[in-house]
Amino acid sequence: MDKKQKKAGRGRKGPVLIALGVIVIAAAVLVIQRYMPTNERMDPEAYFGYPEENQAAVVLQDHIAPERALLQDGSLYLDYDMVREQINSRFYWDEGNNQMLFTTALETYEIPVNSRTYTIDGAENEYDREIVLQNEAGLYLSIDFLQLYTNLDYTLDTETRHVLVRYQWGTQTTATVKRDTAVRYQGGIKSPILTEAEKGDTVRVLEQMENWSQVVTQDGYIGYVPNRRLEDVQETEVAREFQEQEYSSLTRDEKITVVWHQIDVQEANSYLSQDIEQMTDVDVISPTWFSVADNEGNMTSLASAEYVQTAHEAGLEIWGLVNNFSPDVDTTLLLSSTEARRKMTQWLVDQALTLGIEGINLDFEYIMEEDGYSFVQFARELSIACRKNGLVFSVDIPVPMDFNQHFNRQELGIVADYVIVMGYDEHYAGSEAAGSVASLSFEENGITGTLETVPARKIISGVPFYTRIWYTVTNSDGSTTVTSEAIGMDTVDTTLETYGVTPVWDEQTGQYYASWTVEDGTLCEIWLEEEESLALKASLVKEYDLGGIAAWVLGFERPTVWTVLEENSR
C-alpha cells in the first residue's frame, strides 16, 4: 500500500470515531435518563379528584373517600352517610321531623338542620356553629361537634382542599423518614411526585414491597417512598387522648339461666305455679306479655300482678318480653317513626316500673335489612330508658349469617345488658327441607360468630326445648311437599313409642335421629332435643365462658332437663 492509500485510510477513521462517540454519548444519556428520577409533580386537584370551591376531599384513614366534605364559614362538615357507616353510627336521621338524633349512654340529642341550637331531654342548648347542614347534595355533620363524641382527629389543608381524618387507633405499622424524600403517586422513580416527606417525619406504612412502601404522610397523601429512605419500621400503638363514654351495665358476674314463658291469653298467667313446680336452678323468667299493636307504637299487655308476686316468691326475676308479631304491624313504618319508638319506650318502662319487674326483653323478629338501622336505634333509645330506671335490658338476635349483619351486634353488645343468641330455627316452619331445629354446630357457630363483636359475659346462649316432626309427602308429579309441627319432649317420646321407632345418635348434629313411614307413604323425620343434646349445648356456655343460657319455651321440657342445664352450663 502506498502512502496516499494509508493517508486516505486514516482520513476515513475520523468520521467513524466521531459517530461512535455520538452513539456512546447518546446511550449514556439514555441510561442517565432511564435512572434519573422525574421531577414532574402531580396536580393536587387532579390527585384529590378536583373538589369544588366549597368542598374538601376526604382521606379517610387510608383511602380517599368518594364523598366530599363541605367547607362553610371556615368550618368543616362531613357527609352524614359516611359518618354513620364508617365513623360513628350513633347519629340517626329523623326524616319525619327533619332533625338529626344522636344518642349517648343516657341522653338523646335532637339537632335541627341548619341550626345552632339543639335539645337534650327537652332542654335547649347552643353551639357555636351549625351542627347539621342540609343542601341539595345531602346532609353534613360538623366535624368539630362529631369530635366531641368520637375518637377522631383531622388535619385540614385549605390550600389543596383536602382533609385527613384519622379514626382508627391501636396497632399500626409506622416508619421514620431517614432523609428528605419525594412521595410518589406510584412505586417507581418515573411516577410523579405528590408531596415531600421530611427527615424525621413519621409515616404510616400500608404495604411493604421489595423496593417501595406505600405510606400515608402526615399531611394526608397516600403514596410511595423507597424502602431505603425509611427506618425503624415497626408495629406501634397509635392512640389519641380521648375519654370514651361509659355504658353502665347490669350484667351479672355469675352465669344465669333464663326461661321464656309463652303467655297467649290472660288466663295463662294463673298457671305459673303449676308450670314452675318442678323447675330448678332458673334465675329469670321471661313471660311473653307485651306486643306492638299498630304502626303508631300502641301496645297491648297480658301482664299480671299476681304472676309477678308468684314469680318473686319463687326467687325469679322477671324480664317482660315485647314482640312485633302482630299482622297489623309494618315493622319498617313502626321503627322509622321517632314518635312510635318513643311511645313504645315510655310505655314499656312505665309498665315495668308499675308491675315491679326487673327487666325488658326485646324480641323483634322479621327485621329486614332496610329496618336494621332503625331497629338498632330503637334498642339504643330503649336502653337509655332502662339504664336510667335500673331495668335489665336484653335483646334477642339470630345466629350470625351473611344476610343478617344489619343487626349490628357490636352496637347491641354495647347498649344492652345481655344479647341472647337464638340458637334454634336452623330449620323452621316453612323450610323447604327437613332438618334439625338446632344442631350442635349451628349453636356453636352462633356463639363464636357473636363473640367476634360482643363480650362473652354479655352473651346468653338460647337453646330449644322443642323439636319438629317433619312430614315429607311425595306428590303425583314426583315433587315433594314438606311440612312440620313443633312438639315437646314428652310428646316426642309418646310418638316414637306409638310407631315403635328407636332413635339413633347422629354425631353430625349432636342429636338423636329417627324416621318412619306412615300408611299413606308420608316420610316422618325428627331430630330430638333431649338431655344428651342439651348437655352438649349447655357445655358451650362453660367452654366459652358466656353470661348464661336461655331456653324456649317453658312447658316443652322434662323435669330432668333443669339439672342438665345447671350441671353443664355453670
Coordinates of C-alpha atoms in Angstrom, one line a residue:
M1 CA 0.0 0.0 0.0
D2 CA 1.4 3.4 -1.0
K3 CA 1.5 6.5 1.3
K4 CA -1.5 8.1 -0.4
Q5 CA -3.6 5.0 0.4
K6 CA -2.5 4.9 4.0
K7 CA -3.4 8.6 4.4
A8 CA -6.7 8.1 2.8
G9 CA -7.4 5.2 5.3
R10 CA -6.5 7.4 8.3
G11 CA -8.9 10.0 6.9
R12 CA -11.9 7.6 6.9
K13 CA -11.4 6.7 10.6
G14 CA -12.1 10.2 11.9
P15 CA -15.9 10.3 11.0
V16 CA -16.3 6.7 12.3
L17 CA -14.8 7.6 15.6
I18 CA -17.0 10.7 15.9
A19 CA -20.1 8.6 15.0
L20 CA -19.1 6.1 17.7
G21 CA -18.6 8.8 20.2
V22 CA -22.1 10.3 19.4
I23 CA -23.6 6.9 19.9
V24 CA -21.8 6.3 23.2
I25 CA -22.9 9.8 24.5
A26 CA -26.5 9.2 23.3
A27 CA -26.5 5.8 25.0
A28 CA -25.1 7.3 28.2
V29 CA -27.8 10.0 28.1
L30 CA -30.5 7.3 27.7
V31 CA -29.0 5.4 30.6
I32 CA -28.9 8.5 32.7
Q33 CA -32.5 9.4 31.7
R34 CA -33.6 5.9 32.5
Y35 CA -32.3 6.0 36.0
M36 CA -32.9 9.7 36.6
P37 CA -35.9 10.3 38.9
T38 CA -38.6 12.5 37.4
N39 CA -39.3 15.9 38.9
E40 CA -42.8 16.0 37.5
R41 CA -45.3 16.9 40.1
M42 CA -48.9 15.7 40.1
D43 CA -51.5 18.4 40.4
P44 CA -53.1 18.1 43.9
E45 CA -56.5 18.9 42.5
A46 CA -56.2 16.0 40.0
Y47 CA -54.9 13.7 42.8
F48 CA -57.9 14.6 45.0
G49 CA -60.4 14.5 42.3
Y50 CA -61.0 18.2 41.6
P51 CA -63.0 19.2 44.7
E52 CA -65.2 22.2 44.2
E53 CA -64.5 25.6 45.8
N54 CA -66.7 24.9 48.9
Q55 CA -65.6 21.3 49.2
A56 CA -62.7 19.3 50.5
A57 CA -61.6 15.8 49.5
V58 CA -61.6 13.4 52.4
V59 CA -58.7 11.0 53.1
L60 CA -60.4 8.6 55.4
Q61 CA -57.7 6.8 57.4
D62 CA -56.0 5.0 54.5
H63 CA -58.0 5.8 51.4
I64 CA -59.6 8.7 49.5
A65 CA -63.3 8.6 50.2
P66 CA -65.7 9.1 47.3
E67 CA -67.7 11.5 49.5
R68 CA -66.8 15.2 49.7
A69 CA -66.6 17.3 52.9
L70 CA -68.3 20.7 52.9
L71 CA -66.5 23.9 53.8
Q72 CA -68.7 26.7 55.2
D73 CA -67.7 29.8 57.1
G74 CA -64.3 28.3 58.0
S75 CA -65.9 25.1 59.4
L76 CA -65.7 21.6 58.0
Y77 CA -68.7 19.2 57.6
L78 CA -68.5 15.5 56.8
D79 CA -71.1 13.6 54.7
Y80 CA -73.7 12.0 57.1
D81 CA -73.8 8.7 55.4
M82 CA -70.0 8.4 55.5
V83 CA -70.1 9.3 59.2
R84 CA -72.8 6.8 60.0
E85 CA -71.4 3.9 58.1
Q86 CA -67.7 4.3 58.9
I87 CA -67.0 6.6 61.8
N88 CA -69.9 6.9 64.3
S89 CA -73.2 5.0 63.8
R90 CA -75.0 6.8 66.7
F91 CA -76.2 9.6 64.5
Y92 CA -79.7 8.8 63.2
W93 CA -81.5 10.9 60.6
D94 CA -85.1 11.5 61.8
E95 CA -86.7 12.3 58.4
G96 CA -90.2 12.7 59.7
N97 CA -89.1 15.6 62.0
N98 CA -86.3 16.9 59.7
Q99 CA -83.7 16.6 62.5
M100 CA -80.7 14.5 63.5
L101 CA -80.8 12.4 66.6
F102 CA -77.7 11.4 68.5
T103 CA -77.7 9.0 71.4
T104 CA -75.2 8.7 74.3
A105 CA -75.4 6.3 77.2
L106 CA -78.0 8.4 79.0
E107 CA -79.2 11.1 76.6
T108 CA -80.7 11.7 73.1
Y109 CA -79.7 14.9 71.3
E110 CA -82.3 16.4 68.9
I111 CA -80.5 18.5 66.4
P112 CA -82.5 20.5 63.8
V113 CA -80.9 21.1 60.4
N114 CA -79.1 24.4 59.7
S115 CA -79.4 25.5 63.3
R116 CA -77.1 26.3 66.2
T117 CA -79.5 25.0 68.8
Y118 CA -80.2 21.5 70.0
T119 CA -82.2 19.9 72.8
I120 CA -81.4 17.2 75.3
D121 CA -84.4 15.8 77.1
G122 CA -86.3 18.9 76.3
A123 CA -83.6 21.4 77.4
E124 CA -82.4 23.7 74.8
N125 CA -78.6 24.2 74.2
E126 CA -76.5 26.4 72.0
Y127 CA -73.5 25.5 69.8
D128 CA -71.1 28.0 68.2
R129 CA -71.9 26.9 64.7
E130 CA -74.5 24.9 62.8
I131 CA -74.2 21.2 63.7
V132 CA -76.2 19.7 60.8
L133 CA -76.3 21.2 57.3
Q134 CA -78.6 20.2 54.6
N135 CA -78.4 21.2 51.0
E136 CA -79.2 19.7 47.6
A137 CA -76.2 17.4 47.9
G138 CA -77.3 15.9 51.1
L139 CA -76.7 16.0 54.9
Y140 CA -73.5 17.0 56.6
L141 CA -72.3 16.9 60.2
S142 CA -69.9 19.4 61.9
I143 CA -66.6 17.6 62.3
D144 CA -65.8 19.6 65.4
F145 CA -69.1 18.6 67.1
L146 CA -68.5 15.0 65.9
Q147 CA -65.1 15.1 67.5
L148 CA -66.6 15.9 70.9
Y149 CA -68.2 12.4 71.0
T150 CA -65.9 10.4 68.7
N151 CA -62.3 9.4 69.0
L152 CA -61.1 11.1 65.8
D153 CA -58.5 13.6 64.7
Y154 CA -58.2 15.5 61.5
T155 CA -55.8 17.7 59.5
L156 CA -57.3 20.1 57.1
D157 CA -55.3 21.7 54.2
T158 CA -57.3 24.7 53.0
E159 CA -54.9 25.4 50.1
T160 CA -55.3 22.0 48.5
R161 CA -58.8 21.5 50.0
H162 CA -58.3 18.0 51.5
V163 CA -58.7 16.7 55.0
L164 CA -57.1 13.7 56.6
V165 CA -59.5 12.0 59.1
R166 CA -58.0 9.5 61.5
Y167 CA -60.5 7.5 63.5
Q168 CA -58.9 4.0 63.8
W169 CA -56.4 3.5 66.5
G170 CA -54.4 0.7 68.0
T171 CA -51.5 -1.3 66.5
Q172 CA -50.3 0.2 63.2
T173 CA -47.1 -0.1 61.1
T174 CA -45.1 3.1 61.2
A175 CA -41.7 4.2 60.0
T176 CA -39.4 7.2 60.3
V177 CA -38.2 9.0 57.2
K178 CA -34.3 8.9 57.1
R179 CA -33.9 11.9 54.9
D180 CA -35.9 14.3 52.9
T181 CA -37.6 12.3 50.1
A182 CA -40.3 12.6 47.4
V183 CA -43.5 10.8 48.0
R184 CA -44.6 9.5 44.6
Y185 CA -48.0 8.6 43.1
Q186 CA -46.9 5.0 42.4
G187 CA -43.8 3.0 43.2
G188 CA -41.1 4.0 40.8
I189 CA -38.8 7.0 40.1
K190 CA -40.8 7.9 37.0
S191 CA -44.0 8.3 38.8
P192 CA -45.0 11.9 39.5
I193 CA -44.3 13.5 42.9
L194 CA -47.3 14.0 45.3
T195 CA -45.5 15.7 48.2
E196 CA -42.3 15.6 50.2
A197 CA -41.7 13.9 53.5
E198 CA -39.0 15.5 55.6
K199 CA -36.3 13.8 57.6
G200 CA -37.7 12.6 60.9
D201 CA -41.3 12.5 59.8
T202 CA -43.4 9.6 60.9
V203 CA -45.4 7.9 58.2
R204 CA -47.9 5.1 58.4
V205 CA -46.9 2.1 56.3
L206 CA -49.8 0.5 54.5
E207 CA -47.8 -2.0 52.4
Q208 CA -44.2 -3.0 52.1
M209 CA -42.9 -4.3 48.7
E210 CA -39.4 -5.3 47.6
N211 CA -38.1 -1.8 46.9
W212 CA -41.0 0.6 47.8
S213 CA -43.5 1.1 50.5
Q214 CA -47.0 2.6 50.3
V215 CA -47.4 5.1 53.1
V216 CA -49.8 7.8 54.5
T217 CA -48.0 11.0 55.1
Q218 CA -48.7 13.4 57.9
D219 CA -50.4 15.8 55.5
G220 CA -52.7 13.2 54.2
Y221 CA -51.2 11.9 50.9
I222 CA -51.2 8.2 50.1
G223 CA -48.1 7.5 48.0
Y224 CA -44.9 5.6 47.7
V225 CA -41.3 6.1 49.0
P226 CA -38.2 3.9 48.5
N227 CA -37.6 1.5 51.3
R228 CA -34.0 2.7 51.7
R229 CA -35.4 6.1 52.8
L230 CA -37.3 4.5 55.8
E231 CA -36.0 3.3 59.1
D232 CA -37.5 2.0 62.4
V233 CA -40.3 0.2 60.5
Q234 CA -42.3 -1.3 63.4
E235 CA -45.6 -2.1 64.9
T236 CA -46.7 0.9 67.0
E237 CA -49.6 1.5 69.4
V238 CA -51.2 4.6 68.0
A239 CA -53.6 6.4 70.3
R240 CA -55.2 9.8 70.9
E241 CA -56.2 11.2 74.2
F242 CA -59.9 10.7 74.4
Q243 CA -62.4 9.7 77.1
E244 CA -64.8 7.1 75.7
Q245 CA -68.2 7.3 77.2
E246 CA -69.0 4.5 79.6
Y247 CA -72.1 2.4 79.2
S248 CA -73.0 1.0 82.6
S249 CA -74.4 -2.5 82.6
L250 CA -76.4 -4.7 84.9
T251 CA -74.7 -7.8 83.6
R252 CA -74.1 -10.2 86.5
D253 CA -70.7 -11.7 87.5
E254 CA -72.2 -15.2 87.7
K255 CA -73.8 -17.2 84.9
I256 CA -77.6 -17.1 84.7
T257 CA -80.4 -19.3 83.4
V258 CA -83.3 -17.8 81.7
V259 CA -86.5 -19.4 80.5
W260 CA -89.2 -17.9 78.3
H261 CA -92.8 -18.4 79.3
Q262 CA -95.4 -18.2 76.5
I263 CA -98.4 -16.3 77.6
D264 CA -101.0 -16.1 74.8
V265 CA -104.1 -15.3 76.9
Q266 CA -104.6 -13.6 80.2
E267 CA -105.7 -16.8 81.9
A268 CA -102.3 -18.5 81.2
N269 CA -100.8 -16.3 84.0
S270 CA -102.7 -18.2 86.6
Y271 CA -100.9 -21.4 85.8
L272 CA -97.4 -20.1 86.7
S273 CA -97.2 -22.0 90.0
Q274 CA -98.0 -25.3 88.2
D275 CA -95.7 -24.6 85.3
I276 CA -92.7 -23.9 87.5
E277 CA -93.4 -26.6 90.1
Q278 CA -90.6 -28.9 89.0
M279 CA -88.3 -26.2 87.7
T280 CA -85.0 -25.7 89.4
D281 CA -81.9 -23.6 89.1
V282 CA -83.5 -20.9 87.0
D283 CA -82.8 -17.2 87.7
V284 CA -85.0 -15.4 85.2
I285 CA -88.4 -16.0 83.7
S286 CA -89.5 -14.0 80.6
P287 CA -93.3 -14.0 80.0
T288 CA -94.4 -13.0 76.5
W289 CA -96.7 -10.3 77.8
F290 CA -96.1 -7.2 75.6
S291 CA -97.0 -6.8 71.9
V292 CA -96.9 -3.9 69.5
A293 CA -100.5 -3.3 68.3
D294 CA -100.0 -0.9 65.4
N295 CA -97.6 1.3 63.5
E296 CA -98.1 4.2 65.9
G297 CA -96.4 2.3 68.7
N298 CA -99.5 1.5 70.7
M299 CA -99.1 -1.6 72.8
T300 CA -101.1 -4.4 74.3
S301 CA -100.3 -6.2 77.6
L302 CA -101.2 -9.6 79.2
A303 CA -99.2 -8.7 82.3
S304 CA -100.5 -9.9 85.7
A305 CA -99.6 -8.5 89.2
E306 CA -100.4 -12.0 90.6
Y307 CA -97.9 -13.5 88.2
V308 CA -95.3 -11.1 89.4
Q309 CA -95.9 -11.9 93.1
T310 CA -95.8 -15.7 92.4
A311 CA -92.5 -15.4 90.4
H312 CA -90.8 -13.2 93.0
E313 CA -91.9 -15.6 95.8
A314 CA -90.2 -18.4 93.8
G315 CA -87.0 -16.3 93.7
L316 CA -87.3 -15.4 90.0
E317 CA -86.5 -12.2 88.3
I318 CA -89.0 -11.2 85.5
W319 CA -87.9 -9.8 82.1
G320 CA -91.1 -8.9 80.3
L321 CA -90.8 -9.8 76.6
V322 CA -92.0 -7.5 73.9
N323 CA -92.6 -8.6 70.3
N324 CA -93.7 -7.3 66.9
F325 CA -95.6 -10.3 65.8
S326 CA -99.0 -8.6 65.1
P327 CA -100.1 -8.8 61.5
D328 CA -101.3 -5.2 61.9
V329 CA -97.7 -4.0 62.3
D330 CA -95.5 -2.9 59.5
T331 CA -92.1 -3.0 61.2
T332 CA -90.5 -0.6 58.7
L333 CA -93.1 2.1 59.4
L334 CA -93.1 1.4 63.1
L335 CA -89.3 1.6 63.6
S336 CA -88.7 4.5 61.3
S337 CA -91.1 6.7 63.3
T338 CA -89.4 8.5 66.2
E339 CA -92.8 9.2 67.8
A340 CA -93.6 5.4 67.7
R341 CA -90.3 4.4 69.1
R342 CA -90.7 6.9 72.0
K343 CA -94.2 5.8 72.7
M344 CA -93.1 2.1 72.9
T345 CA -90.1 3.0 75.1
Q346 CA -92.1 5.1 77.6
W347 CA -94.9 2.6 77.7
L348 CA -92.6 -0.4 78.4
V349 CA -90.7 1.4 81.1
D350 CA -93.9 2.6 82.7
Q351 CA -95.3 -1.0 82.7
A352 CA -92.0 -2.4 84.1
L353 CA -92.0 0.1 87.0
T354 CA -95.7 -0.3 87.7
L355 CA -95.5 -4.1 87.8
G356 CA -92.2 -4.1 89.7
I357 CA -90.4 -6.4 87.2
E358 CA -86.7 -6.3 86.8
G359 CA -86.2 -6.1 83.0
I360 CA -87.4 -5.9 79.4
N361 CA -86.6 -8.5 76.7
L362 CA -86.7 -7.1 73.2
D363 CA -87.8 -9.9 70.8
F364 CA -88.4 -8.1 67.5
E365 CA -88.1 -10.5 64.6
Y366 CA -88.5 -10.4 60.8
I367 CA -86.1 -7.4 60.7
M368 CA -85.3 -6.8 57.1
E369 CA -82.0 -5.2 56.0
E370 CA -83.7 -1.8 55.4
D371 CA -85.0 -1.9 59.0
G372 CA -81.7 -2.7 60.7
Y373 CA -80.6 0.8 61.4
S374 CA -83.9 1.9 62.9
F375 CA -84.1 -1.3 64.9
V376 CA -80.7 -0.6 66.5
Q377 CA -81.8 3.0 67.1
F378 CA -84.8 1.7 69.0
A379 CA -82.5 -0.6 71.0
R380 CA -80.3 2.5 71.8
E381 CA -83.3 4.6 72.9
L382 CA -84.9 1.8 75.0
S383 CA -81.5 1.0 76.6
I384 CA -81.3 4.7 77.8
A385 CA -84.7 4.5 79.5
C386 CA -83.8 1.1 81.1
R387 CA -80.4 2.3 82.2
K388 CA -81.9 5.4 83.9
N389 CA -84.5 3.3 85.7
G390 CA -82.4 0.3 86.8
L391 CA -84.0 -2.2 84.4
V392 CA -82.1 -5.0 82.8
F393 CA -82.3 -4.7 79.0
S394 CA -81.8 -7.8 76.9
V395 CA -82.2 -8.3 73.1
D396 CA -82.8 -11.5 71.2
I397 CA -80.9 -11.9 67.9
P398 CA -80.5 -14.7 65.3
V399 CA -77.4 -16.7 64.7
P400 CA -75.0 -14.5 62.7
M401 CA -75.3 -15.1 58.9
D402 CA -74.2 -13.1 55.9
F403 CA -77.8 -11.9 55.3
N404 CA -78.4 -10.6 58.9
Q405 CA -75.4 -8.4 59.6
H406 CA -77.7 -5.4 59.7
F407 CA -78.4 -6.3 63.4
N408 CA -75.1 -4.5 64.3
R409 CA -74.3 -6.9 67.1
Q410 CA -71.3 -4.8 68.2
E411 CA -73.6 -1.9 69.0
L412 CA -76.2 -4.1 70.6
G413 CA -73.4 -5.6 72.8
I414 CA -72.6 -2.1 74.0
V415 CA -76.1 -0.8 74.7
A416 CA -77.7 -3.9 76.0
D417 CA -77.0 -5.8 79.3
Y418 CA -77.4 -9.1 77.5
V419 CA -77.5 -10.3 73.9
I420 CA -79.4 -13.6 73.6
V421 CA -78.4 -15.7 70.6
M422 CA -81.4 -17.6 69.4
G423 CA -79.6 -20.8 68.6
Y424 CA -82.6 -22.5 67.0
D425 CA -84.8 -22.5 63.9
E426 CA -81.9 -23.8 61.9
H427 CA -84.8 -25.5 60.1
Y428 CA -88.1 -23.8 60.8
A429 CA -91.7 -24.0 59.9
G430 CA -91.7 -23.2 56.1
S431 CA -88.3 -24.7 55.4
E432 CA -88.1 -26.4 52.1
A433 CA -86.3 -29.4 53.5
A434 CA -86.4 -31.3 56.8
G435 CA -83.6 -30.9 59.2
S436 CA -82.5 -30.2 62.8
V437 CA -84.0 -27.3 64.7
A438 CA -80.7 -26.7 66.4
S439 CA -77.7 -28.9 65.6
L440 CA -74.7 -28.6 67.8
S441 CA -72.6 -26.9 65.1
F442 CA -75.4 -24.3 64.5
E443 CA -75.5 -23.5 68.2
E444 CA -71.7 -23.2 68.4
N445 CA -71.5 -21.1 65.2
G446 CA -74.0 -18.7 66.7
I447 CA -71.8 -18.3 69.8
T448 CA -68.5 -17.9 68.0
G449 CA -69.9 -15.5 65.5
T450 CA -71.4 -13.3 68.2
L451 CA -68.2 -13.4 70.2
E452 CA -66.5 -11.6 67.3
T453 CA -68.2 -8.3 68.4
V454 CA -69.9 -8.9 71.8
P455 CA -68.2 -9.6 75.1
A456 CA -68.6 -13.2 76.3
R457 CA -70.1 -12.1 79.7
K458 CA -73.0 -10.4 77.8
I459 CA -73.9 -13.3 75.6
I460 CA -76.6 -15.7 76.6
S461 CA -76.9 -18.9 74.5
G462 CA -80.5 -19.6 73.5
V463 CA -81.5 -23.3 73.2
P464 CA -84.8 -25.0 72.3
F465 CA -86.9 -27.3 74.4
Y466 CA -89.0 -28.1 71.4
T467 CA -88.3 -30.2 68.3
R468 CA -90.1 -30.7 65.0
I469 CA -91.6 -33.7 63.3
W470 CA -91.1 -33.3 59.6
Y471 CA -93.6 -34.7 57.1
T472 CA -92.4 -35.2 53.5
V473 CA -95.2 -36.2 51.0
T474 CA -94.3 -37.3 47.5
N475 CA -96.8 -35.8 45.1
S476 CA -98.2 -37.5 41.9
D477 CA -95.8 -35.5 39.7
G478 CA -92.8 -36.6 41.7
S479 CA -92.3 -33.4 43.6
T480 CA -92.4 -33.3 47.4
T481 CA -94.2 -31.2 50.0
V482 CA -92.6 -30.7 53.4
T483 CA -94.5 -29.6 56.5
S484 CA -93.7 -29.8 60.2
E485 CA -95.1 -29.3 63.7
A486 CA -93.3 -28.3 66.9
I487 CA -93.7 -30.6 69.9
G488 CA -92.3 -31.0 73.4
M489 CA -90.1 -33.8 74.8
D490 CA -92.9 -35.9 76.3
T491 CA -94.9 -35.8 73.0
V492 CA -91.8 -36.9 71.1
D493 CA -91.4 -40.0 73.4
T494 CA -95.1 -40.8 73.0
T495 CA -94.9 -40.5 69.2
L496 CA -91.8 -42.7 68.9
E497 CA -93.4 -45.3 71.2
T498 CA -96.6 -45.3 69.1
Y499 CA -94.7 -46.1 65.9
G500 CA -92.3 -48.4 67.5
V501 CA -89.3 -46.4 66.5
T502 CA -85.9 -46.3 68.3
P503 CA -83.8 -43.2 67.6
V504 CA -80.1 -43.4 66.8
W505 CA -77.4 -41.0 67.7
D506 CA -76.3 -38.7 65.0
E507 CA -72.7 -37.4 65.5
Q508 CA -73.1 -34.7 62.9
T509 CA -75.9 -32.9 64.6
G510 CA -75.2 -34.0 68.2
Q511 CA -78.8 -35.3 68.4
Y512 CA -80.8 -38.5 68.2
Y513 CA -82.5 -39.0 64.9
A514 CA -85.5 -41.1 63.9
S515 CA -87.5 -41.7 60.8
W516 CA -90.5 -43.8 59.9
T517 CA -93.1 -44.0 57.1
V518 CA -96.9 -44.0 57.8
E519 CA -99.5 -45.9 55.9
D520 CA -100.2 -43.1 53.3
G521 CA -96.5 -43.1 52.4
T522 CA -95.6 -39.9 54.3
L523 CA -92.0 -39.9 55.5
C524 CA -91.7 -38.7 59.1
E525 CA -88.3 -37.5 60.5
I526 CA -87.2 -36.0 63.7
W527 CA -84.0 -34.7 65.3
L528 CA -84.6 -35.0 69.1
E529 CA -83.9 -32.3 71.7
E530 CA -83.4 -34.1 75.0
E531 CA -81.0 -34.4 77.9
E532 CA -77.9 -35.5 75.9
S533 CA -78.2 -33.0 73.1
L534 CA -78.9 -30.2 75.6
A535 CA -75.9 -31.2 77.8
L536 CA -73.7 -30.7 74.7
K537 CA -75.2 -27.3 74.0
A538 CA -75.1 -26.2 77.6
S539 CA -71.4 -27.1 77.9
L540 CA -70.7 -24.5 75.3
V541 CA -71.7 -21.8 77.8
K542 CA -69.0 -23.1 80.1
E543 CA -66.4 -23.6 77.3
Y544 CA -66.8 -20.0 76.0
D545 CA -67.4 -18.5 79.5
L546 CA -70.7 -16.9 78.4
G547 CA -73.1 -15.0 80.6
G548 CA -75.6 -17.8 80.7
I549 CA -78.2 -19.9 78.9
A550 CA -81.8 -19.3 77.9
A551 CA -84.5 -21.9 76.8
W552 CA -87.5 -21.6 74.6
V553 CA -90.0 -22.5 76.0
L554 CA -91.3 -23.4 79.4
G555 CA -93.6 -26.5 79.3
F556 CA -91.9 -28.3 76.5
E557 CA -89.2 -29.8 78.8
R558 CA -88.9 -32.8 81.1
P559 CA -88.0 -32.1 84.8
T560 CA -84.6 -33.7 84.4
V561 CA -83.6 -31.1 81.9
W562 CA -83.1 -28.4 84.6
T563 CA -80.3 -30.3 86.3
V564 CA -78.7 -31.0 82.9
L565 CA -78.6 -27.3 82.2
E566 CA -77.3 -26.4 85.6
E567 CA -74.5 -29.0 85.7
N568 CA -73.2 -28.4 82.2
S569 CA -73.5 -24.6 81.8
R570 CA -72.1 -23.3 85.1

